[in-house]
Amino acid sequence: MKAPFKHVVRLAAVSPLALATPLMAQSVASTASADATAQAPQDNAIVVTGTSVGRVQLKTPAVATSIGSDRLSMLSANSQADVLATVPSLKAEGGGGEVAANVFVSGLPSTGQYQFTPIQFNGSQTIASMGLNSSAIDIFKRPDLGVERLEFVRGGVSNLFGSGGIGGIINYIDKKGGDEDHGKFSIEGSNHSRVKADFALNGPIGNGYHYAVSGWYRYDEGPLVSGFAAKGYQLRGNISHEFDGGEFTIYGQAINDRTPYYGDIPLNGQTYRPAIGNNGSEVLTTETAALSGIAFQTPNGTFHTSVGEGVYVSGYSFGSDFKKDIGNGWAFNGKANIANYTHTFALFNGGDNVTNLPTTQTAFLQSYASQFGSTSATFNPANYTSSFTFANSGAAVPSNYLLWGDRVTDRSRNLSTAEGELNLTKQLLTGAIQHHFTLGSYFGQTSARDFDVTYSYIGDFDNAPQLVDASVTNISTGATTILSSNGLTGTGTGYTNNYANSKRYAVYLADQMEAGKWIFDIGGRWEKLDGYVSHETTQKIPGGVLPTNLPANTQLSSGLSNITWGSGDFLTGKVDPSSWALAGNVLYKLSDQVSLFMNASRGFFMPELRSVVIDTHDDVQSFQPEVIKQAMAGIKFRTARISGSASIFYATLTNLRNIQLINGPTPGSAPTEVVNLVSTRTYGAEANVTATIVPHLTFEGNATYQHDVYTLYTPVAGCTNCVGDREQRQPDFVSNFGLYFRHHLFDASLFDTYTGRTFTSDLNNIRLGGYNILRLDIGANVPVSGNQTVRISADIYNLLNNQGATEGNPRQGALQNAGQAYFVGRDILPRRVMGKLSYAF
């Protein structure tokens, strides 16, 4: 590296933008880097997640997965879901796009928003308390080339330390600077005008200080073309200083990004594959940029939709990590993190809650008959004339064209969060037993708003549909009713204005012991949550589309002339649950190549604050911690050519406050959050293996099977007796298998991710088939000089362009039916070919 450029890099490392990276939880200065080709758990990589002592895989009595930086870069085609889908025991589905992936861990029912598997960067949770609203935590921080490896640890004491993680901890561990400058730059292109530039730099600053900085910029109009584009950037970085017996690191992150989120659409009702639209082409998305100009009147002035922003986030995080050996086997660790984000989320709801399926023009009039003086039962087309025109051109909509009605919920969800952790560790030898005690405390606070406005619209049934204006005239009276204006059929059909604040206090004590061939981990945690919620009540008032310059004998429908809005009155509630967790692990080394392990825990999950139900007297519905008991036992092995593990597991969950976003009871109304109480029982098995076939060629694979049932289910949304049913959206089987060729001049990978059958709802009335996503990655490495390398690569996501429904319409809950002409759900993303040019030094 030439001197002038080196100075520029070092100067950038201390700029405010370069400080943008999340908080580091566990020091990796003394640990070995994960092998860059790692996918399955590696016995030679030191795992630091969910423990206070780093251990190699063969000596870790929990199940862990480590994925190195090169593999992470290869896997990240569309979203974090593409990475997490390769991890044993996880179902990760990214059909919605780059963010808000649905992630499920075996044995635990959830809505898929990382409820039991928090995302951490360097051991610090992205948001100190989840569940204040339903936004997914992968929106706020994204992995990039600055990540050294990903660790996922499940079971054992992983739920005790720091912020905890009941189902497992997803932890991205960043690279830190060393004594030499290193860097990587890449630019990626794909169909639908995708361009992404990434970089990562790290090295020395001087006087014992080191830097690391990374980031990306991306513009993308796909993979489903709707007229909404993804555009934005992220910058992250850290500065570390090593001193006698300790290390201090500061971190920072800045992000400003917008990306579309693909909602549920009508699929073919028999095949659950993309349906054919009016123009004869497959309908892959019904989202449309024609909605970008939508506006209507409210008591607070004119409402302008933010649908064009998609999922938008702008904000920052800063953190610090301090470690010091204070002598005589004692060490001190402290860390803190703060973050503040502005965030909006435009959600397409998968139906207008009136027709909910593509419909003929006559059937549309019948469904909306109550808005022009008739009823669905008595409507007679012969008594009316109608007009259907395209809103943008005024041209008549062909009479044989189907219409599709949907709703958009504009969500404003700004939040701020802060957390801190302090602990003392003590190494002690008692006889033949080596102890490592950890006594720690944790505090986290999060405040978030949930301000939602829902409106409904109608368009033709095609990709990125055109909006449709509709009116109907009573022949006998001559009265005309406008049912759709600029595509709008309902203005302000739903309104939410909630605030939530969460404070978490925890203390924990653990002892990690080693005695000869035995390793024992035991520990406990106590935690208290102080939660405050505030919900504004609503009212139906005049508003919406203003009735100006209407012709004589013409009126607006009730959906256009009335609006649901806030009353100005708020219901408030407070909760203060507390609970405890215990965990115990044991591992026995049969030999240097084989270990047996078992872990068991009694943990808890603090209910999501958005599930708090308040009555008119500010009383709060019962709000108790949800108890989760887990056990796992198995074997780990390693030889010169093959390594892996196999295990069985069992889990029970008691009194989960399950939250479902379900259509409201009134036709056309917005979805509402419905809470019901469930308990579950699950057992299963998982295994993984890495085998060297010949030099440079390895086979890697993992598979997880589970069988789960509800043991308690309070009636909700058509599921009056679901005890004994399987959990919705949880696959019975997931697997990943691949061949990986690695040579210093050429590399290639061919691997498949399979997601097994799932039920669309707790009623178990519709079962979706499994699907495969095959990936191909090939690359050529060109040495330049010294340690400089240029790599040219190509990646094909969904190589065979397979199709498969990943979910039904969650908004319809158990009320969705099979056997209809159309089925509302979401398909996996289509094939995409990406090319990348990288330079590393």
PDB file of C-alpha atoms in Angstrom, residues 45 151 222 292 314 356 368 442 456 489 536 567 660 667 738 767-768 777 786:
ATOM      1  CA  ALA A  45     -13.003 -22.236  15.379  1.00  0.00           C
ATOM      2  CA  GLU A 151     -21.927 -17.487  15.235  1.00  0.00           C
ATOM      3  CA  GLY A 222     -35.609  -5.895  -8.309  1.00  0.00           C
ATOM      4  CA  SER A 292     -46.888   7.072  -4.528  1.00  0.00           C
ATOM      5  CA  SER A 314     -32.125   6.341   9.072  1.00  0.00           C
ATOM      6  CA  ASN A 356     -59.626 -10.591  -0.655  1.00  0.00           C
ATOM      7  CA  TYR A 368     -69.241  -2.980  -2.191  1.00  0.00           C
ATOM      8  CA  TYR A 442     -27.395  -6.080  32.483  1.00  0.00           C
ATOM      9  CA  SER A 456     -57.348   0.557   0.632  1.00  0.00           C
ATOM     10  CA  THR A 489     -61.598   2.705  -2.100  1.00  0.00           C
ATOM     11  CA  GLU A 536     -54.884   6.114  21.632  1.00  0.00           C
ATOM     12  CA  SER A 567     -59.867  10.479  19.472  1.00  0.00           C
ATOM     13  CA  GLN A 660     -51.428 -12.433  15.251  1.00  0.00           C
ATOM     14  CA  PRO A 667     -65.362  -5.434   5.861  1.00  0.00           C
ATOM     15  CA  GLY A 738     -23.587 -28.651  -0.911  1.00  0.00           C
ATOM     16  CA  ARG A 767     -50.626 -27.464   4.048  1.00  0.00           C
ATOM     17  CA  LEU A 768     -47.995 -26.036   1.726  1.00  0.00           C
ATOM     18  CA  ASP A 777     -21.284 -19.645  -7.124  1.00  0.00           C
ATOM     19  CA  GLY A 786       2.324  -9.526  -2.960  1.00  0.00           C
TER      20      GLY A 786
END
